[in-house]
PDB file of C-alpha atoms in Angstrom:
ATOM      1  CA  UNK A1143     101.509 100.130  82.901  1.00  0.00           C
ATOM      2  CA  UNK A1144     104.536  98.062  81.768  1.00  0.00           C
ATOM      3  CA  UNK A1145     104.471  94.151  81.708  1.00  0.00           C
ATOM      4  CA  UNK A1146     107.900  92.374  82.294  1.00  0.00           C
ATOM      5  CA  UNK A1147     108.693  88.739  81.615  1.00  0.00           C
ATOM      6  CA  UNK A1148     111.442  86.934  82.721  1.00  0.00           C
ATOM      7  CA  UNK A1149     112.927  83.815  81.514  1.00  0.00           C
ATOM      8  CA  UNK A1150     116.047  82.077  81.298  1.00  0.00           C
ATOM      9  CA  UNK A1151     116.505  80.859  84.770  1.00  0.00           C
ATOM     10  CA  UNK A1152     117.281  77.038  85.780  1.00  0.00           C
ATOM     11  CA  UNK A1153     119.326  74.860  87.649  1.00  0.00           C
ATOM     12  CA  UNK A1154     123.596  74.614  86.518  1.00  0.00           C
ATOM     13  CA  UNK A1155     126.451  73.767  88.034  1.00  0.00           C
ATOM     14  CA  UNK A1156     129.063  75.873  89.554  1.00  0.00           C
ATOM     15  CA  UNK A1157     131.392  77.437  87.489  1.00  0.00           C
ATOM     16  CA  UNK A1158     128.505  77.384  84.731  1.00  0.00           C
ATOM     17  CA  UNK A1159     126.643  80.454  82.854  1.00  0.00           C
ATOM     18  CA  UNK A1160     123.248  81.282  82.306  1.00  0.00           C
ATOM     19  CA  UNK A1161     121.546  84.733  80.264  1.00  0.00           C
ATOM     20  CA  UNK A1162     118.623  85.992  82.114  1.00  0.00           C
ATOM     21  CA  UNK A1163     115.952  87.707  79.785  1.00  0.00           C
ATOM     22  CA  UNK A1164     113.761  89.718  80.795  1.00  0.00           C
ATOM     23  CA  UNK A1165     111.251  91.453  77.600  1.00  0.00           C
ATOM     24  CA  UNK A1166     108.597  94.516  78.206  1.00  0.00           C
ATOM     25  CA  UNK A1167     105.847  95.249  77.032  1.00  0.00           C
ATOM     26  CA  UNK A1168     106.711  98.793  76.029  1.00  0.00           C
ATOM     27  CA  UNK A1169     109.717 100.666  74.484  1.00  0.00           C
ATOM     28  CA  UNK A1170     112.710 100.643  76.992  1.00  0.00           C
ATOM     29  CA  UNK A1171     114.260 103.655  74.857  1.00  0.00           C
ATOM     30  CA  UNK A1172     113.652 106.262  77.275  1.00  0.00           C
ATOM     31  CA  UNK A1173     113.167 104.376  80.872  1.00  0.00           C
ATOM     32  CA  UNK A1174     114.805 106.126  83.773  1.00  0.00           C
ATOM     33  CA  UNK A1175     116.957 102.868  84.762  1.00  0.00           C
ATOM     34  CA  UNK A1176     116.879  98.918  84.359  1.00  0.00           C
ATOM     35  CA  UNK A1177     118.127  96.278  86.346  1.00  0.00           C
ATOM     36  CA  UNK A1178     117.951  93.159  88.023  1.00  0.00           C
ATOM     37  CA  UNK A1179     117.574  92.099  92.123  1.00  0.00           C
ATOM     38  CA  UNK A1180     117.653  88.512  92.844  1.00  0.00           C
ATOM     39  CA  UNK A1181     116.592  87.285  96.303  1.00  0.00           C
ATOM     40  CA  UNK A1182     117.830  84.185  97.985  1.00  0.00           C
ATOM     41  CA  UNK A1183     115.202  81.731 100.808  1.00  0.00           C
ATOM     42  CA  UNK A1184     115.348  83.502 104.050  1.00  0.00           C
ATOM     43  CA  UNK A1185     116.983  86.908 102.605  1.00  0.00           C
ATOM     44  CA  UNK A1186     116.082  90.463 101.737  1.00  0.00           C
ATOM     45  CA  UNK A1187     115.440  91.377  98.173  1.00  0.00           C
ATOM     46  CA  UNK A1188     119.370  92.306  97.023  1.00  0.00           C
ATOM     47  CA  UNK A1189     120.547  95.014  93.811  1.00  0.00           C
ATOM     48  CA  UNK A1190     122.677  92.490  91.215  1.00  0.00           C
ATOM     49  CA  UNK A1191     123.332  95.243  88.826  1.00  0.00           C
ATOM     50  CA  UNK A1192     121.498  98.347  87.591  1.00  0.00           C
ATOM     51  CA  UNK A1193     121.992 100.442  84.589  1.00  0.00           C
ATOM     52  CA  UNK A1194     120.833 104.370  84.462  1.00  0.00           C
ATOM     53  CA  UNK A1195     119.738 106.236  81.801  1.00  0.00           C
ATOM     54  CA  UNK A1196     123.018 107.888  81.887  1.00  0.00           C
ATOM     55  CA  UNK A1197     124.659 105.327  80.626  1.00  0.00           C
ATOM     56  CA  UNK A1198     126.699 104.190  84.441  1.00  0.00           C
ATOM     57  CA  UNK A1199     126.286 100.796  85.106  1.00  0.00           C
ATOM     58  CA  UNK A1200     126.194 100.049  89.044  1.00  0.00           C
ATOM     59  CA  UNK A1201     126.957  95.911  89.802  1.00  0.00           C
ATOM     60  CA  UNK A1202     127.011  94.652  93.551  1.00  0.00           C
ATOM     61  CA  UNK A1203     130.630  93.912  94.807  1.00  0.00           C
ATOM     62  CA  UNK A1204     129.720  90.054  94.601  1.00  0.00           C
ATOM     63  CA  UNK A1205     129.059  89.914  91.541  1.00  0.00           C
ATOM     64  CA  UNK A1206     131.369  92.358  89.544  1.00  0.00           C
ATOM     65  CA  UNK A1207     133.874  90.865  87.004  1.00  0.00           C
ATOM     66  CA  UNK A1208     131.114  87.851  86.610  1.00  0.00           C
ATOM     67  CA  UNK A1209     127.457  89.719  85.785  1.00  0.00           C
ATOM     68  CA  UNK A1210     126.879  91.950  82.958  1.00  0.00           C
ATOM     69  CA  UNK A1211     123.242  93.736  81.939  1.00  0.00           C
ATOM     70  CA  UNK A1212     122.806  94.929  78.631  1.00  0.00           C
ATOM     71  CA  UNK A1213     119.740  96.113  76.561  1.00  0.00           C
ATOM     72  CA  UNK A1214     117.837  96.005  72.789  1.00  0.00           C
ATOM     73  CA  UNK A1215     116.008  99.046  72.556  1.00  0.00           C
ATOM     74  CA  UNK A1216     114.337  97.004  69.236  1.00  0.00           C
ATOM     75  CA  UNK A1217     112.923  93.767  71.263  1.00  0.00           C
ATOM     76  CA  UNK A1218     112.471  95.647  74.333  1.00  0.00           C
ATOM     77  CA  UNK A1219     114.221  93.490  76.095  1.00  0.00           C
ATOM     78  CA  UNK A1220     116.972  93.783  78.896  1.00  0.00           C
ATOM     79  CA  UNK A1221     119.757  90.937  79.775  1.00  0.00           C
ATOM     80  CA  UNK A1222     121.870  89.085  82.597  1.00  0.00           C
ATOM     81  CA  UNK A1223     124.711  87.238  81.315  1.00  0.00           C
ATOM     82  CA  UNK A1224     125.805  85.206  84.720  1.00  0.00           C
ATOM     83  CA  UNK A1225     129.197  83.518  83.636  1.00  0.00           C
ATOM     84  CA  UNK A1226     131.208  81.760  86.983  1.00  0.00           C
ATOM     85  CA  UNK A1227     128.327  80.971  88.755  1.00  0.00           C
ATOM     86  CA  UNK A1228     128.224  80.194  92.188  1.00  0.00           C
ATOM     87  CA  UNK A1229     126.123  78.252  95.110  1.00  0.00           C
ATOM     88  CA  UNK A1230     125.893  81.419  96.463  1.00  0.00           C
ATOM     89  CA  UNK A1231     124.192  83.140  93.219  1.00  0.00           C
ATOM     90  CA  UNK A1232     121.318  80.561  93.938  1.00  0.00           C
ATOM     91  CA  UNK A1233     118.102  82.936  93.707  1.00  0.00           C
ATOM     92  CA  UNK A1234     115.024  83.941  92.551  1.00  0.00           C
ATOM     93  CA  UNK A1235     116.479  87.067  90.182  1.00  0.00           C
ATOM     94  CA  UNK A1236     113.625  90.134  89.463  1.00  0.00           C
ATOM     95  CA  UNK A1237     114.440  92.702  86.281  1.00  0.00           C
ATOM     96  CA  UNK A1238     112.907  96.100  87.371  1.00  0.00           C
ATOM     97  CA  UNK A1239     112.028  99.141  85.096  1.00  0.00           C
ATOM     98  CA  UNK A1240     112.038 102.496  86.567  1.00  0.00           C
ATOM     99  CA  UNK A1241     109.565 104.995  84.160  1.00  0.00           C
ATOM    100  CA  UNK A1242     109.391 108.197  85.652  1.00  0.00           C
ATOM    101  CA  UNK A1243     108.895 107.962  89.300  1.00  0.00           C
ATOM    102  CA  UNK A1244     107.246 104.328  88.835  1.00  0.00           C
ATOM    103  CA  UNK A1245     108.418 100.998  89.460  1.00  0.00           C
ATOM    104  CA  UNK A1246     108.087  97.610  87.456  1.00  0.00           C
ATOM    105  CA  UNK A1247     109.214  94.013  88.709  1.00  0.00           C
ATOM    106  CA  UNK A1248     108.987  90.848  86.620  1.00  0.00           C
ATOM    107  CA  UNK A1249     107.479  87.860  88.033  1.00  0.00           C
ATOM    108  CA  UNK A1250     110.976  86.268  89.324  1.00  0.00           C
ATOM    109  CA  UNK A1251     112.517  83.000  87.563  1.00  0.00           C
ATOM    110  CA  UNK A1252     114.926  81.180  90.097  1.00  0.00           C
ATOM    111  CA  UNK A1253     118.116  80.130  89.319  1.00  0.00           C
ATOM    112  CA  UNK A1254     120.046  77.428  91.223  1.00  0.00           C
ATOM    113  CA  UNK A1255     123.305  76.923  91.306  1.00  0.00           C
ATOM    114  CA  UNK A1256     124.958  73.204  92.318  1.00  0.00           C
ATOM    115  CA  UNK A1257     128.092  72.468  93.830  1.00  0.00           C
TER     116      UNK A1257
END
């Protein structure tokens, strides 16, 4: 079982930045993939950006050039760093952890972005 809290979200203005955080309670060393969804009122559950194993990075077209994840295997935690934020990036945003064949969400934190 694997625990993920999220913080970091809020309310800024357009053009603004914000880092999601989102810390486990296990080691993230050897997790399958990491990432972070973000769903918006009246919408389907979307992919921001996930990172594999691997090493690839995969962002969604809306957000590339603006979003980057990244990781610290020593806090166990994984990031968003949201820089040219939009109206339209107004969400609730979900990490996810993928051990194995199982699947871990975070709680949500919303973000909301003002014109």
């Amino acid at each position: 079982q694997v625990q993920l809290v999220e913080s970091g979200g809020g309310l800024v203005q357009a053009g603004g930045s914000l880092r999601l955080s989102c810390a486990a309670s296990r080691s993230i060393f050897s997790i399958n993939a990491m990432g972070w969804y973000r769903q918006a009122p009246g919408k389907q559950r979307e992919l921001v950006a996930i990172n594999t194993s691997g090493g690839s990075t995969v962002y969604a077209d809306s957000v590339k050039g603006r979003f980057n994840v990244s990781r610290d295997n020593a806090t166990n935690t994984i990031y968003l760093q949201m820089n040219s934020l939009k109206p339209e990036d107004t969400a609730v945003y979900y990490c996810k952890l993928v051990v194995s064949v199982l699947s871990y969400w975070g709680q949500g934190t919303q973000v909301i972005v003002s014109s």
